[in-house]
C-alpha atoms as a PDB file:
ATOM      1  CA  UNK A   1      81.052  98.222  98.418  1.00  0.00           C
ATOM      2  CA  UNK A   2      82.283  96.801  94.903  1.00  0.00           C
ATOM      3  CA  UNK A   3      84.044  99.381  92.420  1.00  0.00           C
ATOM      4  CA  UNK A   4      83.163  99.946  88.534  1.00  0.00           C
ATOM      5  CA  UNK A   5      85.827  99.660  86.131  1.00  0.00           C
ATOM      6  CA  UNK A   6      84.750 103.536  85.517  1.00  0.00           C
ATOM      7  CA  UNK A   7      85.258 104.687  89.133  1.00  0.00           C
ATOM      8  CA  UNK A   8      88.667 102.789  89.023  1.00  0.00           C
ATOM      9  CA  UNK A   9      89.812 104.517  86.070  1.00  0.00           C
ATOM     10  CA  UNK A  10      88.805 107.959  87.210  1.00  0.00           C
ATOM     11  CA  UNK A  11      90.719 107.231  90.580  1.00  0.00           C
ATOM     12  CA  UNK A  12      93.524 106.429  88.798  1.00  0.00           C
ATOM     13  CA  UNK A  13      93.387 109.588  86.325  1.00  0.00           C
ATOM     14  CA  UNK A  14      92.704 111.520  89.337  1.00  0.00           C
ATOM     15  CA  UNK A  15      95.049 110.422  92.074  1.00  0.00           C
ATOM     16  CA  UNK A  16      92.318 109.601  94.222  1.00  0.00           C
ATOM     17  CA  UNK A  17      93.537 106.563  96.833  1.00  0.00           C
ATOM     18  CA  UNK A  18      91.386 103.607  98.213  1.00  0.00           C
ATOM     19  CA  UNK A  19      91.834 105.023 101.614  1.00  0.00           C
ATOM     20  CA  UNK A  20      90.060 108.681 100.514  1.00  0.00           C
ATOM     21  CA  UNK A  21      87.352 106.567  99.439  1.00  0.00           C
ATOM     22  CA  UNK A  22      86.901 104.721 102.599  1.00  0.00           C
ATOM     23  CA  UNK A  23      86.902 108.035 104.485  1.00  0.00           C
ATOM     24  CA  UNK A  24      83.716 109.358 101.839  1.00  0.00           C
ATOM     25  CA  UNK A  25      82.093 106.320 102.603  1.00  0.00           C
ATOM     26  CA  UNK A  26      82.562 106.495 106.402  1.00  0.00           C
ATOM     27  CA  UNK A  27      82.247 110.100 106.939  1.00  0.00           C
ATOM     28  CA  UNK A  28      80.116 111.412 103.772  1.00  0.00           C
ATOM     29  CA  UNK A  29      77.009 112.856 103.716  1.00  0.00           C
ATOM     30  CA  UNK A  30      74.310 111.247 101.697  1.00  0.00           C
ATOM     31  CA  UNK A  31      72.156 112.842  99.260  1.00  0.00           C
ATOM     32  CA  UNK A  32      70.366 111.842  95.994  1.00  0.00           C
ATOM     33  CA  UNK A  33      72.909 108.810  95.400  1.00  0.00           C
ATOM     34  CA  UNK A  34      76.038 111.055  96.068  1.00  0.00           C
ATOM     35  CA  UNK A  35      78.339 110.919  98.748  1.00  0.00           C
ATOM     36  CA  UNK A  36      80.353 114.360  99.439  1.00  0.00           C
ATOM     37  CA  UNK A  37      82.489 115.652 102.152  1.00  0.00           C
ATOM     38  CA  UNK A  38      82.306 119.238 102.100  1.00  0.00           C
ATOM     39  CA  UNK A  39      85.100 121.594 103.798  1.00  0.00           C
ATOM     40  CA  UNK A  40      82.535 122.569 106.863  1.00  0.00           C
ATOM     41  CA  UNK A  41      81.820 118.288 107.043  1.00  0.00           C
ATOM     42  CA  UNK A  42      85.508 117.439 106.934  1.00  0.00           C
ATOM     43  CA  UNK A  43      86.180 120.220 109.567  1.00  0.00           C
ATOM     44  CA  UNK A  44      83.702 118.491 111.914  1.00  0.00           C
ATOM     45  CA  UNK A  45      84.940 114.778 111.194  1.00  0.00           C
ATOM     46  CA  UNK A  46      88.549 116.278 112.054  1.00  0.00           C
ATOM     47  CA  UNK A  47      87.078 117.667 115.038  1.00  0.00           C
ATOM     48  CA  UNK A  48      85.853 114.108 116.033  1.00  0.00           C
ATOM     49  CA  UNK A  49      88.537 112.245 115.251  1.00  0.00           C
ATOM     50  CA  UNK A  50      91.359 114.640 116.993  1.00  0.00           C
ATOM     51  CA  UNK A  51      89.148 113.906 120.103  1.00  0.00           C
ATOM     52  CA  UNK A  52      88.881 110.210 119.504  1.00  0.00           C
ATOM     53  CA  UNK A  53      92.790 110.129 119.243  1.00  0.00           C
ATOM     54  CA  UNK A  54      93.083 112.059 122.594  1.00  0.00           C
ATOM     55  CA  UNK A  55      90.598 109.091 123.937  1.00  0.00           C
ATOM     56  CA  UNK A  56      92.924 106.567 122.679  1.00  0.00           C
ATOM     57  CA  UNK A  57      96.329 107.827 123.880  1.00  0.00           C
ATOM     58  CA  UNK A  58      94.706 108.348 127.207  1.00  0.00           C
ATOM     59  CA  UNK A  59      93.450 104.388 127.383  1.00  0.00           C
ATOM     60  CA  UNK A  60      97.092 103.542 126.100  1.00  0.00           C
ATOM     61  CA  UNK A  61      98.477 105.371 129.204  1.00  0.00           C
ATOM     62  CA  UNK A  62      95.869 102.867 131.493  1.00  0.00           C
ATOM     63  CA  UNK A  63      97.355 100.027 129.475  1.00  0.00           C
ATOM     64  CA  UNK A  64      93.907  99.476 127.761  1.00  0.00           C
ATOM     65  CA  UNK A  65      90.340  98.202 128.529  1.00  0.00           C
ATOM     66  CA  UNK A  66      88.428  95.147 128.096  1.00  0.00           C
ATOM     67  CA  UNK A  67      84.636  95.228 128.151  1.00  0.00           C
ATOM     68  CA  UNK A  68      82.503  91.605 128.768  1.00  0.00           C
ATOM     69  CA  UNK A  69      79.249  90.893 126.997  1.00  0.00           C
ATOM     70  CA  UNK A  70      77.090  87.904 127.070  1.00  0.00           C
ATOM     71  CA  UNK A  71      74.195  87.598 124.383  1.00  0.00           C
ATOM     72  CA  UNK A  72      74.505  90.777 123.235  1.00  0.00           C
ATOM     73  CA  UNK A  73      74.326  92.456 126.820  1.00  0.00           C
ATOM     74  CA  UNK A  74      77.597  94.758 128.080  1.00  0.00           C
ATOM     75  CA  UNK A  75      78.306  93.140 131.728  1.00  0.00           C
ATOM     76  CA  UNK A  76      81.402  95.058 132.661  1.00  0.00           C
ATOM     77  CA  UNK A  77      84.234  97.296 131.751  1.00  0.00           C
ATOM     78  CA  UNK A  78      87.990  97.101 133.609  1.00  0.00           C
ATOM     79  CA  UNK A  79      91.586  98.535 133.030  1.00  0.00           C
ATOM     80  CA  UNK A  80      93.961  95.685 131.769  1.00  0.00           C
END
């Protein structure tokens, strides 16, 4: 999504980084043209990301995985 001059100025004034904007865009709740991430939603996202990190660590211990697909159909998956 493109950023207006206004949001770039506000981000600079308020010390808000591009990575925070990415987090809001990815995990925020959209309502009436606004995207927000409340404390409760943030806690939920944090738990989901913690679980994802554990899964990635387990995957790394196994040496990674490969999944094969043809014409958008998943055929098989195996450990590397």
